[in-house]
Amino acid sequence: MYIICLLVLLFIITLLFLYNSFIASNSINKDNNNILLNKINDNKNSLDLFNNHANYRLGDAVYLLNDKNNWTYDKDHSTLKYANISLHNYHDIYPNSILSEYLKLSNYKEKDWDTLIEIVNNKFYRDININKSTDCLMHVRVGDAIDELCSGVNFLNKFYKNIEKSEYKDKSNIIRCDYIKPLKYFQQKIKKLIEMGITKVYLMAGAHIKLPSYKYSTYYINKIVEEIEKAGLQVELKLGGSPDDDLLFSMNFDYFIQSEGQYCRLIKELNEKINPDFVI
């Protein structure tokens, strides 16, 4: 009987210890989150990531032309409130662009690869500074996808813990974190680059929506750069470039680390079609 009572007592003590540890851990995590959030929000050196091509949606035009809802202006929508360019106005707003030429020559057809490849080949220029054997291109999705759709604790949870939140209360209150790659993803990719003999990473990012600031995107980029440099690799930033220039620039590389979104998908699939040595 004495032994049974002792075991019960030990069991209760263990439960209390685990409970207190859990509470303490949550408290520490909450404190750490608050420290990080204050650091992000207090940052006065937000990167200017706007690419001066408002609503220029090249990836969406290749993959989502038939989905008219993606091209409808909606003043109440979290992100479509910015999408106020009709598909038929791109010729006037962005003349001679890859997008305007693609829409015209493809006759508004999705995934017309032959047309797109002909357009980019006519515009492509080789960058002699790129070493195909030792350089890698990394695309990072930034802008509204982070600063408007997944900021605050939601951003920290996705980036550091890969805990993804998606919530659609109404059109003006959307939480969507699937555009963000977690820190572990970049750490794994960097490790692979070292094994492949890559010595330099070009980090490319830009925002097609003008926001008051890009504080979370800035933190995101800085932490990724920190991981690259910590591994002993060089890194060069290519931020806020035009979508056309960035797409053409990607054609200089054999090695690519992708993020999320239709534009990044376009970079990947276009290069796979024109470059047999292209590696993801």
Short mmCIF file of C-alpha atoms in Angstrom, two decimals:
data_model
loop_
_atom_site.label_atom_id
_atom_site.label_comp_id
_atom_site.label_asym_id
_atom_site.label_seq_id
_atom_site.Cartn_x
_atom_site.Cartn_y
_atom_site.Cartn_z
CA MET A 1 0.00 0.00 0.00
CA TYR A 2 2.84 2.34 0.91
CA ILE A 3 4.54 1.71 -2.44
CA ILE A 4 1.30 2.42 -4.34
CA CYS A 5 0.82 5.74 -2.51
CA LEU A 6 4.44 6.64 -3.22
CA LEU A 7 4.01 5.89 -6.92
CA VAL A 8 0.83 7.97 -7.07
CA LEU A 9 2.62 10.85 -5.36
CA LEU A 10 5.54 10.63 -7.78
CA PHE A 11 3.10 10.56 -10.69
CA ILE A 12 1.36 13.71 -9.42
CA ILE A 13 4.69 15.48 -8.89
CA THR A 14 5.75 14.54 -12.43
CA LEU A 15 2.51 15.92 -13.86
CA LEU A 16 2.95 19.17 -11.94
CA PHE A 17 6.54 19.46 -13.15
CA LEU A 18 5.54 18.90 -16.77
CA TYR A 19 2.68 21.37 -16.46
CA ASN A 20 4.92 24.06 -14.98
CA SER A 21 7.54 23.41 -17.66
CA PHE A 22 4.87 23.77 -20.33
CA ILE A 23 3.63 27.05 -18.85
CA ALA A 24 7.19 28.37 -18.54
CA SER A 25 7.99 27.35 -22.11
CA ASN A 26 4.89 29.09 -23.43
CA SER A 27 5.76 32.18 -21.43
CA ILE A 28 9.30 32.20 -22.85
CA ASN A 29 8.00 31.70 -26.39
CA LYS A 30 5.55 34.55 -25.91
CA ASP A 31 8.28 36.81 -24.56
CA ASN A 32 10.57 35.88 -27.46
CA ASN A 33 7.78 36.57 -29.95
CA ASN A 34 7.15 39.98 -28.42
CA ILE A 35 10.85 40.82 -28.58
CA LEU A 36 11.05 39.81 -32.25
CA LEU A 37 7.84 41.62 -33.17
CA ASN A 38 9.06 44.80 -31.49
CA LYS A 39 12.35 44.47 -33.35
CA ILE A 40 10.58 44.09 -36.68
CA ASN A 41 8.03 46.85 -36.15
CA ASP A 42 10.59 49.31 -34.76
CA ASN A 43 12.94 48.87 -37.71
CA LYS A 44 13.33 52.22 -39.48
CA ASN A 45 15.40 50.75 -42.31
CA SER A 46 12.74 48.92 -44.27
CA LEU A 47 14.00 47.91 -47.71
CA ASP A 48 12.34 49.54 -50.71
CA LEU A 49 11.16 46.45 -52.55
CA PHE A 50 8.62 48.03 -54.91
CA ASN A 51 9.50 47.23 -58.52
CA ASN A 52 7.67 50.25 -60.04
CA HIS A 53 5.46 47.87 -62.00
CA ALA A 54 2.22 48.16 -60.09
CA ASN A 55 -0.06 45.18 -60.67
CA TYR A 56 2.21 43.80 -63.38
CA ARG A 57 1.27 40.15 -62.94
CA LEU A 58 3.33 38.22 -65.44
CA GLY A 59 3.02 34.83 -63.73
CA ASP A 60 -0.74 35.15 -63.33
CA ALA A 61 -1.06 36.07 -67.00
CA VAL A 62 0.64 32.86 -68.08
CA TYR A 63 -1.18 30.53 -65.68
CA LEU A 64 -4.45 32.18 -64.66
CA LEU A 65 -5.79 34.06 -67.68
CA ASN A 66 -9.02 32.07 -67.73
CA ASP A 67 -9.82 32.80 -64.09
CA LYS A 68 -11.57 36.14 -64.46
CA ASN A 69 -11.98 36.53 -60.69
CA ASN A 70 -8.23 37.05 -60.46
CA TRP A 71 -8.47 40.11 -62.69
CA THR A 72 -11.50 41.80 -61.14
CA TYR A 73 -11.00 44.99 -59.14
CA ASP A 74 -12.54 44.67 -55.67
CA LYS A 75 -12.07 47.63 -53.33
CA ASP A 76 -12.93 45.48 -50.29
CA HIS A 77 -10.60 42.59 -51.06
CA SER A 78 -7.35 42.26 -49.10
CA THR A 79 -5.20 42.12 -52.24
CA LEU A 80 -7.50 42.46 -55.28
CA LYS A 81 -8.14 46.05 -54.20
CA TYR A 82 -4.80 46.73 -55.87
CA ALA A 83 -5.54 44.75 -59.05
CA ASN A 84 -7.19 47.57 -60.95
CA ILE A 85 -5.58 47.02 -64.34
CA SER A 86 -7.70 45.33 -66.96
CA LEU A 87 -5.99 42.65 -68.99
CA HIS A 88 -6.71 44.71 -72.09
CA ASN A 89 -4.95 47.80 -70.71
CA TYR A 90 -1.49 46.33 -70.30
CA HIS A 91 -0.57 47.31 -73.87
CA ASP A 92 -1.04 50.99 -73.00
CA ILE A 93 0.40 50.93 -69.47
CA TYR A 94 3.37 48.62 -70.12
CA PRO A 95 4.06 48.81 -73.89
CA ASN A 96 6.76 46.53 -75.29
CA SER A 97 6.81 44.52 -72.07
CA ILE A 98 6.96 40.74 -72.03
CA LEU A 99 3.43 40.66 -70.64
CA SER A 100 1.89 42.95 -73.25
CA GLU A 101 3.63 41.10 -76.08
CA TYR A 102 2.59 37.74 -74.65
CA LEU A 103 -1.08 38.74 -74.39
CA LYS A 104 -1.09 40.06 -77.94
CA LEU A 105 0.84 37.25 -79.65
CA SER A 106 -0.84 34.43 -77.72
CA ASN A 107 -4.27 35.98 -78.22
CA TYR A 108 -4.86 35.77 -74.46
CA LYS A 109 -4.04 32.08 -74.24
CA GLU A 110 -2.73 30.40 -71.09
CA LYS A 111 0.62 28.58 -71.10
CA ASP A 112 1.57 29.41 -74.68
CA TRP A 113 5.17 28.41 -74.14
CA ASP A 114 6.28 28.68 -77.75
CA THR A 115 5.17 32.31 -77.86
CA LEU A 116 6.71 33.16 -74.50
CA ILE A 117 10.03 31.47 -75.32
CA GLU A 118 10.27 33.38 -78.59
CA ILE A 119 9.65 36.67 -76.76
CA VAL A 120 12.24 36.12 -74.03
CA ASN A 121 14.86 34.79 -76.45
CA ASN A 122 14.54 38.00 -78.46
CA LYS A 123 15.04 40.09 -75.32
CA PHE A 124 17.64 38.02 -73.49
CA TYR A 125 21.14 39.27 -72.83
CA ARG A 126 23.94 37.21 -71.29
CA ASP A 127 25.40 38.58 -68.05
CA ILE A 128 29.13 37.89 -68.27
CA ASN A 129 29.49 38.31 -64.50
CA ILE A 130 27.51 35.14 -63.80
CA ASN A 131 29.52 31.95 -63.37
CA LYS A 132 27.13 29.12 -64.18
CA SER A 133 29.16 26.51 -62.34
CA THR A 134 29.49 28.34 -59.01
CA ASP A 135 26.58 30.83 -58.88
CA CYS A 136 22.97 30.18 -57.89
CA LEU A 137 19.81 32.27 -58.15
CA MET A 138 17.39 32.36 -55.22
CA HIS A 139 13.94 33.89 -55.58
CA VAL A 140 12.16 35.06 -52.42
CA ARG A 141 8.48 36.00 -52.40
CA VAL A 142 7.96 39.27 -50.53
CA GLY A 143 5.61 42.25 -50.38
CA ASP A 144 1.88 41.96 -49.76
CA ALA A 145 2.14 38.17 -49.40
CA ILE A 146 4.00 38.75 -46.13
CA ASP A 147 3.34 42.28 -44.93
CA GLU A 148 -0.42 42.16 -45.56
CA LEU A 149 -1.39 38.49 -45.53
CA CYS A 150 0.94 36.96 -42.93
CA SER A 151 2.44 39.42 -40.48
CA GLY A 152 2.80 39.43 -36.69
CA VAL A 153 2.80 36.14 -34.80
CA ASN A 154 1.53 34.34 -37.91
CA PHE A 155 4.75 35.27 -39.70
CA LEU A 156 6.95 34.11 -36.81
CA ASN A 157 5.09 30.81 -36.54
CA LYS A 158 5.46 30.08 -40.25
CA PHE A 159 9.07 31.20 -40.63
CA TYR A 160 10.50 29.63 -37.48
CA LYS A 161 8.14 26.72 -36.78
CA ASN A 162 6.53 26.05 -40.18
CA ILE A 163 3.11 26.41 -38.56
CA GLU A 164 0.83 27.61 -41.32
CA LYS A 165 -2.33 29.62 -40.75
CA SER A 166 -5.04 30.27 -43.30
CA GLU A 167 -8.14 32.25 -42.45
CA TYR A 168 -10.78 33.96 -44.54
CA LYS A 169 -13.18 35.86 -42.30
CA ASP A 170 -14.20 38.23 -45.08
CA LYS A 171 -12.66 39.74 -48.20
CA SER A 172 -10.88 42.46 -46.26
CA ASN A 173 -9.53 40.19 -43.52
CA ILE A 174 -7.50 37.37 -45.02
CA ILE A 175 -4.67 35.45 -43.36
CA ARG A 176 -2.63 33.36 -45.75
CA CYS A 177 0.89 32.18 -44.92
CA ASP A 178 1.57 29.61 -47.65
CA TYR A 179 3.69 32.07 -49.67
CA ILE A 180 6.38 32.06 -46.96
CA LYS A 181 9.10 29.42 -46.95
CA PRO A 182 10.25 28.43 -43.44
CA LEU A 183 13.80 29.04 -42.23
CA LYS A 184 14.51 25.30 -42.26
CA TYR A 185 13.80 25.20 -46.01
CA PHE A 186 16.56 27.73 -46.69
CA GLN A 187 18.98 26.01 -44.31
CA GLN A 188 18.49 22.71 -46.17
CA LYS A 189 18.94 24.38 -49.56
CA ILE A 190 22.09 26.20 -48.43
CA LYS A 191 23.57 22.93 -47.18
CA LYS A 192 22.90 21.37 -50.58
CA LEU A 193 24.53 24.33 -52.36
CA ILE A 194 27.72 23.81 -50.37
CA GLU A 195 27.75 20.13 -51.34
CA MET A 196 27.36 21.15 -55.01
CA GLY A 197 30.29 23.57 -54.87
CA ILE A 198 28.20 26.75 -55.16
CA THR A 199 30.03 29.78 -53.75
CA LYS A 200 27.71 32.70 -54.51
CA VAL A 201 23.96 33.27 -54.23
CA TYR A 202 22.04 36.00 -56.01
CA LEU A 203 18.94 36.72 -53.94
CA MET A 204 16.17 38.19 -56.07
CA ALA A 205 12.97 39.73 -54.69
CA GLY A 206 10.48 42.46 -55.53
CA ALA A 207 6.99 43.68 -54.73
CA HIS A 208 4.40 44.55 -57.37
CA ILE A 209 2.21 46.40 -54.85
CA LYS A 210 3.33 49.67 -53.28
CA LEU A 211 3.01 49.45 -49.49
CA PRO A 212 3.85 52.05 -46.80
CA SER A 213 6.66 49.76 -45.63
CA TYR A 214 7.99 46.24 -46.04
CA LYS A 215 9.11 45.58 -42.47
CA TYR A 216 8.33 41.87 -42.37
CA SER A 217 9.70 41.31 -45.87
CA THR A 218 12.86 43.16 -44.83
CA TYR A 219 13.30 40.96 -41.75
CA TYR A 220 12.64 37.86 -43.89
CA ILE A 221 15.31 38.80 -46.43
CA ASN A 222 17.85 39.80 -43.78
CA LYS A 223 17.49 36.49 -41.92
CA ILE A 224 17.93 34.51 -45.15
CA VAL A 225 21.03 36.55 -46.02
CA GLU A 226 22.33 35.90 -42.52
CA GLU A 227 21.99 32.14 -43.06
CA ILE A 228 23.75 32.29 -46.43
CA GLU A 229 26.68 34.29 -45.08
CA LYS A 230 26.89 32.14 -41.95
CA ALA A 231 27.50 29.19 -44.26
CA GLY A 232 30.45 30.99 -45.83
CA LEU A 233 28.77 31.81 -49.14
CA GLN A 234 28.75 35.17 -50.88
CA VAL A 235 25.39 36.82 -51.42
CA GLU A 236 24.37 39.61 -53.76
CA LEU A 237 20.95 41.25 -53.48
CA LYS A 238 18.85 42.02 -56.54
CA LEU A 239 15.84 43.81 -55.09
CA GLY A 240 12.99 45.77 -56.64
CA GLY A 241 13.93 45.03 -60.24
CA SER A 242 11.36 44.95 -63.01
CA PRO A 243 9.66 41.56 -63.48
CA ASP A 244 10.85 41.43 -67.09
CA ASP A 245 14.47 42.10 -66.19
CA ASP A 246 14.37 39.56 -63.37
CA LEU A 247 12.88 36.87 -65.61
CA LEU A 248 15.54 37.48 -68.25
CA PHE A 249 18.24 37.59 -65.56
CA SER A 250 17.16 34.13 -64.36
CA MET A 251 18.09 32.70 -67.75
CA ASN A 252 21.78 33.19 -66.86
CA PHE A 253 21.71 30.43 -64.24
CA ASP A 254 21.81 26.65 -64.08
CA TYR A 255 20.98 26.50 -60.36
CA PHE A 256 17.81 27.90 -58.83
CA ILE A 257 16.16 27.96 -55.41
CA GLN A 258 12.48 28.70 -55.70
CA SER A 259 9.89 30.22 -53.42
CA GLU A 260 6.12 30.41 -53.92
CA GLY A 261 3.70 32.10 -56.32
CA GLN A 262 2.97 32.03 -60.03
CA TYR A 263 5.89 34.30 -60.95
CA CYS A 264 8.40 31.99 -59.30
CA ARG A 265 6.68 29.03 -60.93
CA LEU A 266 7.13 30.81 -64.27
CA ILE A 267 10.87 31.29 -63.67
CA LYS A 268 11.22 27.60 -62.86
CA GLU A 269 9.16 26.15 -65.72
CA LEU A 270 10.41 28.55 -68.39
CA ASN A 271 14.04 27.80 -67.59
CA GLU A 272 13.38 24.07 -67.44
CA LYS A 273 12.04 24.27 -71.00
CA ILE A 274 14.92 26.27 -72.46
CA ASN A 275 17.87 25.02 -70.39
CA PRO A 276 18.51 21.26 -70.14
CA ASP A 277 21.07 21.90 -67.38
CA PHE A 278 18.67 23.85 -65.16
CA VAL A 279 18.63 22.39 -61.64
CA ILE A 280 16.15 23.13 -58.86
#
